[in-house]
Each structure stands twice: as C-alpha cells, then as structure tokens.
Amino acid sequence: MKKVVLFASGSGSNAEKIMRYGSSKSTFEVMSVFCNNPKAMVLERALHNNVPTVIFSKDDLNSGVLINKLRSLNPDLIVLAGFLLQLPAALIEAFPNKIVNIHPALLPKYGGKGMYGKFVHEAVLNNKEVETGITIHFVNELYDEGEVILQKSIAVDDCTTAEEIATKVRALEHEFYPKVIEQVLIH
C-alpha cells in the first residue's frame, strides 16, 4: 500500500475526502496530516479518521525540521490540501515529483501568491468568467506553476456570488483529487 502525507491549513474537507478514499480503496493510506494551524478543523477530521497529526510552525517548515520528519515517514506522495504556505526549495528538492497540489481555478488564470479560496472565486466572479474549475499539479518552487496533471472546468455563468462558485468548485475538488492522487501513485 502506498503512503501519503497530507499538508493542510484549514477546514480540511479535501483532506477528509482523501483520507476516506484511501482507506476505502486500499490503494493508499494517509499516514499523517501536517498542519501549520493548531486551530484548523482538519485536525479534528484527522482525529475522526484515526490519522496522526503533526503541528508545526513556519520556522519548522523553513529550517529543515519537517524534511527529517518526512524522510522518517518515507511517503510515496505529499499532498497539499488547502495548505497556504509556500514550500521551501529544500523540501521540494528532497521529494522531487512527489508533491502535488490542487488549485481552485484553471491555471494559469487566478494563480500565484495570495490567490487561494475566496480570493480566487471573487476574482472569477468580478471578471465575469463563464467557466472556472480546478487544476491539480506537481509542486515546484513557484506558486501554482508546477506541471499540470489534470484540469477540469465547470460553468459558472449562472452564479451570482463567490460562494456559489466555491460550492461548484469544491464538488469538482472532492470528486477528482482523490482519484488523481491514486493515479499518480499507481504510475
């Protein structure tokens, strides 16, 4: 069975879908959830799914402490699921082509520093886009610029609020992210 480590900062709805998908398919197991926010809902979701957690600081991330923890776990894949900090180059270099992320837009549109969650959906709404979607990609040193694994689009021309867009995009995330993780691990 393949081993996955999740990195998350917030509510963890994607992380929970991934934990449940992995345990139901027996293809991969989420070994741990790494979180930089001790108040994040993802920690409760991990507890309910019997997944150990690691809470860390930005200093831990940038000092190399996490690289050593990750090496001891030897994950087949590191999955960013609502993780908001930029990974340091040393961590990316330690796990080449083993880190994936999901972005709530069709990159390269609405990507880069500060473009996450509601900020993306508000920009999509304000620019009167007729469609948006998700991009699942490998992580490199630049925000949202790694090699694209999958993009899926959805019509949003009927949406009048950023929340309506977020709901549609979240449904795509929940449907496709666990499956793509499985595919990346198999190949």
PDB file of C-alpha atoms in Angstrom:
ATOM      1  CA  MET A   1       0.000   0.000   0.000  1.00  0.00           C
ATOM      2  CA  LYS A   2       1.281   3.458  -0.918  1.00  0.00           C
ATOM      3  CA  LYS A   3       1.886   6.050   1.785  1.00  0.00           C
ATOM      4  CA  VAL A   4       0.555   9.620   1.648  1.00  0.00           C
ATOM      5  CA  VAL A   5       1.213  12.603   3.897  1.00  0.00           C
ATOM      6  CA  LEU A   6      -1.281  15.479   3.739  1.00  0.00           C
ATOM      7  CA  PHE A   7      -0.418  19.123   4.365  1.00  0.00           C
ATOM      8  CA  ALA A   8      -3.389  21.323   5.267  1.00  0.00           C
ATOM      9  CA  SER A   9      -4.050  24.686   6.928  1.00  0.00           C
ATOM     10  CA  GLY A  10      -7.819  24.979   7.198  1.00  0.00           C
ATOM     11  CA  SER A  11     -11.123  23.158   7.317  1.00  0.00           C
ATOM     12  CA  GLY A  12      -9.832  20.024   5.625  1.00  0.00           C
ATOM     13  CA  SER A  13     -12.796  18.983   3.501  1.00  0.00           C
ATOM     14  CA  ASN A  14     -10.451  17.812   0.729  1.00  0.00           C
ATOM     15  CA  ALA A  15      -8.168  16.151   3.262  1.00  0.00           C
ATOM     16  CA  GLU A  16     -11.092  14.210   4.689  1.00  0.00           C
ATOM     17  CA  LYS A  17     -12.228  13.056   1.241  1.00  0.00           C
ATOM     18  CA  ILE A  18      -8.678  11.876   0.543  1.00  0.00           C
ATOM     19  CA  MET A  19      -8.409  10.044   3.900  1.00  0.00           C
ATOM     20  CA  ARG A  20     -11.713   8.250   3.325  1.00  0.00           C
ATOM     21  CA  TYR A  21     -10.974   7.456  -0.311  1.00  0.00           C
ATOM     22  CA  GLY A  22      -7.584   5.970   0.565  1.00  0.00           C
ATOM     23  CA  SER A  23      -8.989   3.763   3.307  1.00  0.00           C
ATOM     24  CA  SER A  24     -11.909   2.586   1.155  1.00  0.00           C
ATOM     25  CA  LYS A  25      -9.786   1.707  -1.874  1.00  0.00           C
ATOM     26  CA  SER A  26      -6.833   0.143  -0.051  1.00  0.00           C
ATOM     27  CA  THR A  27      -4.553   1.689  -2.675  1.00  0.00           C
ATOM     28  CA  PHE A  28      -3.026   4.251  -0.383  1.00  0.00           C
ATOM     29  CA  GLU A  29      -3.054   5.190   3.268  1.00  0.00           C
ATOM     30  CA  VAL A  30      -2.847   8.687   4.704  1.00  0.00           C
ATOM     31  CA  MET A  31      -0.108   8.232   7.287  1.00  0.00           C
ATOM     32  CA  SER A  32      -0.234  11.716   8.757  1.00  0.00           C
ATOM     33  CA  VAL A  33      -1.689  15.188   8.441  1.00  0.00           C
ATOM     34  CA  PHE A  34       0.854  18.005   8.798  1.00  0.00           C
ATOM     35  CA  CYS A  35      -0.753  21.298   9.793  1.00  0.00           C
ATOM     36  CA  ASN A  36       0.629  24.769  10.492  1.00  0.00           C
ATOM     37  CA  ASN A  37      -2.568  25.989  12.183  1.00  0.00           C
ATOM     38  CA  PRO A  38      -3.262  24.453  15.624  1.00  0.00           C
ATOM     39  CA  LYS A  39      -6.896  25.623  15.445  1.00  0.00           C
ATOM     40  CA  ALA A  40      -7.618  24.162  11.998  1.00  0.00           C
ATOM     41  CA  MET A  41     -10.670  21.948  11.578  1.00  0.00           C
ATOM     42  CA  VAL A  42      -8.548  19.491   9.583  1.00  0.00           C
ATOM     43  CA  LEU A  43      -7.020  18.303  12.871  1.00  0.00           C
ATOM     44  CA  GLU A  44     -10.460  17.180  14.109  1.00  0.00           C
ATOM     45  CA  ARG A  45     -11.153  15.495  10.781  1.00  0.00           C
ATOM     46  CA  ALA A  46      -7.850  13.620  11.032  1.00  0.00           C
ATOM     47  CA  LEU A  47      -8.692  12.528  14.597  1.00  0.00           C
ATOM     48  CA  HIS A  48     -12.088  11.191  13.462  1.00  0.00           C
ATOM     49  CA  ASN A  49     -10.341   9.237  10.699  1.00  0.00           C
ATOM     50  CA  ASN A  50      -7.649   7.878  13.056  1.00  0.00           C
ATOM     51  CA  VAL A  51      -4.871   9.685  11.210  1.00  0.00           C
ATOM     52  CA  PRO A  52      -1.960  11.034  13.289  1.00  0.00           C
ATOM     53  CA  THR A  53      -1.222  14.753  13.082  1.00  0.00           C
ATOM     54  CA  VAL A  54       1.895  16.891  13.214  1.00  0.00           C
ATOM     55  CA  ILE A  55       1.506  20.557  14.120  1.00  0.00           C
ATOM     56  CA  PHE A  56       4.407  22.707  13.027  1.00  0.00           C
ATOM     57  CA  SER A  57       5.491  26.328  12.792  1.00  0.00           C
ATOM     58  CA  LYS A  58       6.693  28.298   9.807  1.00  0.00           C
ATOM     59  CA  ASP A  59      10.182  28.094  11.333  1.00  0.00           C
ATOM     60  CA  ASP A  60       9.917  24.277  11.401  1.00  0.00           C
ATOM     61  CA  LEU A  61       8.953  24.348   7.736  1.00  0.00           C
ATOM     62  CA  ASN A  62      11.842  26.579   6.700  1.00  0.00           C
ATOM     63  CA  SER A  63      14.534  25.143   8.983  1.00  0.00           C
ATOM     64  CA  GLY A  64      14.522  21.620   7.597  1.00  0.00           C
ATOM     65  CA  VAL A  65      12.908  20.046  10.684  1.00  0.00           C
ATOM     66  CA  LEU A  66       9.993  18.841   8.562  1.00  0.00           C
ATOM     67  CA  ILE A  67      12.252  17.340   5.909  1.00  0.00           C
ATOM     68  CA  ASN A  68      13.675  14.997   8.547  1.00  0.00           C
ATOM     69  CA  LYS A  69      10.198  14.085   9.842  1.00  0.00           C
ATOM     70  CA  LEU A  70       9.007  13.414   6.308  1.00  0.00           C
ATOM     71  CA  ARG A  71      12.080  11.335   5.469  1.00  0.00           C
ATOM     72  CA  SER A  72      11.380   9.153   8.521  1.00  0.00           C
ATOM     73  CA  LEU A  73       7.843   8.537   7.206  1.00  0.00           C
ATOM     74  CA  ASN A  74       9.129   7.917   3.659  1.00  0.00           C
ATOM     75  CA  PRO A  75       5.887   8.910   1.899  1.00  0.00           C
ATOM     76  CA  ASP A  76       5.225   7.940  -1.695  1.00  0.00           C
ATOM     77  CA  LEU A  77       3.405  11.253  -2.145  1.00  0.00           C
ATOM     78  CA  ILE A  78       2.962  14.521  -0.262  1.00  0.00           C
ATOM     79  CA  VAL A  79      -0.438  16.053  -0.940  1.00  0.00           C
ATOM     80  CA  LEU A  80      -1.230  19.715  -0.318  1.00  0.00           C
ATOM     81  CA  ALA A  81      -4.916  20.052   0.509  1.00  0.00           C
ATOM     82  CA  GLY A  82      -5.651  23.648   1.385  1.00  0.00           C
ATOM     83  CA  PHE A  83      -2.112  24.322   2.550  1.00  0.00           C
ATOM     84  CA  LEU A  84      -1.377  28.033   2.313  1.00  0.00           C
ATOM     85  CA  LEU A  85       2.354  28.383   2.952  1.00  0.00           C
ATOM     86  CA  GLN A  86       4.906  28.182   0.179  1.00  0.00           C
ATOM     87  CA  LEU A  87       7.117  25.127   0.490  1.00  0.00           C
ATOM     88  CA  PRO A  88      10.827  25.883   0.732  1.00  0.00           C
ATOM     89  CA  ALA A  89      13.032  24.771  -2.159  1.00  0.00           C
ATOM     90  CA  ALA A  90      14.905  22.322   0.089  1.00  0.00           C
ATOM     91  CA  LEU A  91      11.709  20.386   0.832  1.00  0.00           C
ATOM     92  CA  ILE A  92      10.734  20.286  -2.839  1.00  0.00           C
ATOM     93  CA  GLU A  93      14.233  19.115  -3.764  1.00  0.00           C
ATOM     94  CA  ALA A  94      14.098  16.400  -1.073  1.00  0.00           C
ATOM     95  CA  PHE A  95      10.912  14.980  -2.626  1.00  0.00           C
ATOM     96  CA  PRO A  96      11.174  15.603  -6.395  1.00  0.00           C
ATOM     97  CA  ASN A  97       7.939  14.909  -8.296  1.00  0.00           C
ATOM     98  CA  LYS A  98       6.392  13.622  -5.087  1.00  0.00           C
ATOM     99  CA  ILE A  99       4.398  16.713  -4.064  1.00  0.00           C
ATOM    100  CA  VAL A 100       1.017  17.587  -5.568  1.00  0.00           C
ATOM    101  CA  ASN A 101      -1.368  20.486  -5.028  1.00  0.00           C
ATOM    102  CA  ILE A 102      -4.871  21.444  -6.055  1.00  0.00           C
ATOM    103  CA  HIS A 103      -5.800  24.965  -7.086  1.00  0.00           C
ATOM    104  CA  PRO A 104      -9.422  26.216  -7.298  1.00  0.00           C
ATOM    105  CA  ALA A 105      -9.104  27.704 -10.800  1.00  0.00           C
ATOM    106  CA  LEU A 106      -7.934  26.850 -14.281  1.00  0.00           C
ATOM    107  CA  LEU A 107      -4.286  27.798 -14.067  1.00  0.00           C
ATOM    108  CA  PRO A 108      -2.542  29.913 -15.188  1.00  0.00           C
ATOM    109  CA  LYS A 109      -5.593  32.104 -14.517  1.00  0.00           C
ATOM    110  CA  TYR A 110      -6.016  33.249 -10.921  1.00  0.00           C
ATOM    111  CA  GLY A 111      -2.847  31.646  -9.615  1.00  0.00           C
ATOM    112  CA  GLY A 112       0.102  32.902  -7.629  1.00  0.00           C
ATOM    113  CA  LYS A 113       0.733  34.367  -4.195  1.00  0.00           C
ATOM    114  CA  GLY A 114      -2.422  35.424  -2.384  1.00  0.00           C
ATOM    115  CA  MET A 115      -4.720  33.654  -4.834  1.00  0.00           C
ATOM    116  CA  TYR A 116      -6.499  30.976  -2.832  1.00  0.00           C
ATOM    117  CA  GLY A 117     -10.013  30.129  -1.726  1.00  0.00           C
ATOM    118  CA  LYS A 118     -12.456  33.005  -1.676  1.00  0.00           C
ATOM    119  CA  PHE A 119      -9.954  35.375  -3.322  1.00  0.00           C
ATOM    120  CA  VAL A 120      -9.915  33.180  -6.421  1.00  0.00           C
ATOM    121  CA  HIS A 121     -13.699  32.832  -6.509  1.00  0.00           C
ATOM    122  CA  GLU A 122     -14.228  36.572  -6.037  1.00  0.00           C
ATOM    123  CA  ALA A 123     -11.834  37.294  -8.917  1.00  0.00           C
ATOM    124  CA  VAL A 124     -13.649  34.802 -11.148  1.00  0.00           C
ATOM    125  CA  LEU A 125     -16.979  36.454 -10.294  1.00  0.00           C
ATOM    126  CA  ASN A 126     -15.689  40.029 -10.697  1.00  0.00           C
ATOM    127  CA  ASN A 127     -14.191  39.203 -14.099  1.00  0.00           C
ATOM    128  CA  LYS A 128     -17.489  37.675 -15.227  1.00  0.00           C
ATOM    129  CA  GLU A 129     -15.888  34.376 -16.215  1.00  0.00           C
ATOM    130  CA  VAL A 130     -18.296  31.886 -17.761  1.00  0.00           C
ATOM    131  CA  GLU A 131     -16.269  28.933 -16.502  1.00  0.00           C
ATOM    132  CA  THR A 132     -13.704  28.080 -13.883  1.00  0.00           C
ATOM    133  CA  GLY A 133     -12.544  24.821 -12.404  1.00  0.00           C
ATOM    134  CA  ILE A 134      -9.675  23.028 -10.733  1.00  0.00           C
ATOM    135  CA  THR A 135      -6.055  22.377 -11.546  1.00  0.00           C
ATOM    136  CA  ILE A 136      -4.150  19.520  -9.944  1.00  0.00           C
ATOM    137  CA  HIS A 137      -0.417  19.935 -10.429  1.00  0.00           C
ATOM    138  CA  PHE A 138       3.013  18.941  -9.211  1.00  0.00           C
ATOM    139  CA  VAL A 139       4.636  21.470  -6.890  1.00  0.00           C
ATOM    140  CA  ASN A 140       7.765  23.378  -7.820  1.00  0.00           C
ATOM    141  CA  GLU A 141       9.437  26.439  -6.275  1.00  0.00           C
ATOM    142  CA  LEU A 142       6.911  28.863  -7.792  1.00  0.00           C
ATOM    143  CA  TYR A 143       3.317  29.244  -6.632  1.00  0.00           C
ATOM    144  CA  ASP A 144       0.941  27.345  -8.913  1.00  0.00           C
ATOM    145  CA  GLU A 145       3.435  26.860 -11.745  1.00  0.00           C
ATOM    146  CA  GLY A 146       4.261  23.145 -11.492  1.00  0.00           C
ATOM    147  CA  GLU A 147       3.459  20.633 -14.222  1.00  0.00           C
ATOM    148  CA  VAL A 148      -0.311  20.212 -14.640  1.00  0.00           C
ATOM    149  CA  ILE A 149      -1.662  16.722 -14.005  1.00  0.00           C
ATOM    150  CA  LEU A 150      -5.372  17.428 -14.555  1.00  0.00           C
ATOM    151  CA  GLN A 151      -7.713  20.328 -15.183  1.00  0.00           C
ATOM    152  CA  LYS A 152     -11.499  20.116 -15.001  1.00  0.00           C
ATOM    153  CA  SER A 153     -13.800  23.003 -15.814  1.00  0.00           C
ATOM    154  CA  ILE A 154     -17.312  23.883 -14.756  1.00  0.00           C
ATOM    155  CA  ALA A 155     -19.746  26.537 -15.969  1.00  0.00           C
ATOM    156  CA  VAL A 156     -20.291  29.408 -13.541  1.00  0.00           C
ATOM    157  CA  ASP A 157     -22.195  31.864 -15.719  1.00  0.00           C
ATOM    158  CA  ASP A 158     -25.292  31.174 -13.582  1.00  0.00           C
ATOM    159  CA  CYS A 159     -23.504  32.048 -10.322  1.00  0.00           C
ATOM    160  CA  THR A 160     -24.199  35.404  -8.671  1.00  0.00           C
ATOM    161  CA  THR A 161     -21.906  35.038  -5.642  1.00  0.00           C
ATOM    162  CA  ALA A 162     -18.388  33.818  -4.916  1.00  0.00           C
ATOM    163  CA  GLU A 163     -19.914  31.279  -2.503  1.00  0.00           C
ATOM    164  CA  GLU A 164     -21.931  29.700  -5.323  1.00  0.00           C
ATOM    165  CA  ILE A 165     -18.739  29.395  -7.370  1.00  0.00           C
ATOM    166  CA  ALA A 166     -16.904  27.926  -4.383  1.00  0.00           C
ATOM    167  CA  THR A 167     -19.597  25.273  -3.939  1.00  0.00           C
ATOM    168  CA  LYS A 168     -19.326  24.180  -7.571  1.00  0.00           C
ATOM    169  CA  VAL A 169     -15.522  24.136  -7.472  1.00  0.00           C
ATOM    170  CA  ARG A 170     -15.443  22.217  -4.180  1.00  0.00           C
ATOM    171  CA  ALA A 171     -17.620  19.500  -5.720  1.00  0.00           C
ATOM    172  CA  LEU A 172     -15.021  19.100  -8.509  1.00  0.00           C
ATOM    173  CA  GLU A 173     -12.207  19.013  -5.954  1.00  0.00           C
ATOM    174  CA  HIS A 174     -13.889  16.304  -3.903  1.00  0.00           C
ATOM    175  CA  GLU A 175     -14.674  14.214  -6.976  1.00  0.00           C
ATOM    176  CA  PHE A 176     -11.313  14.370  -8.726  1.00  0.00           C
ATOM    177  CA  TYR A 177      -8.495  14.997  -6.212  1.00  0.00           C
ATOM    178  CA  PRO A 178      -8.586  11.566  -4.504  1.00  0.00           C
ATOM    179  CA  LYS A 179      -8.777   9.785  -7.876  1.00  0.00           C
ATOM    180  CA  VAL A 180      -5.848  11.747  -9.291  1.00  0.00           C
ATOM    181  CA  ILE A 181      -3.776  11.010  -6.183  1.00  0.00           C
ATOM    182  CA  GLU A 182      -4.471   7.310  -6.711  1.00  0.00           C
ATOM    183  CA  GLN A 183      -3.487   7.550 -10.385  1.00  0.00           C
ATOM    184  CA  VAL A 184      -0.239   9.394  -9.608  1.00  0.00           C
ATOM    185  CA  LEU A 185       0.643   6.708  -7.058  1.00  0.00           C
ATOM    186  CA  ILE A 186      -0.097   3.837  -9.453  1.00  0.00           C
ATOM    187  CA  HIS A 187       2.031   5.251 -12.265  1.00  0.00           C
TER     188      HIS A 187
END
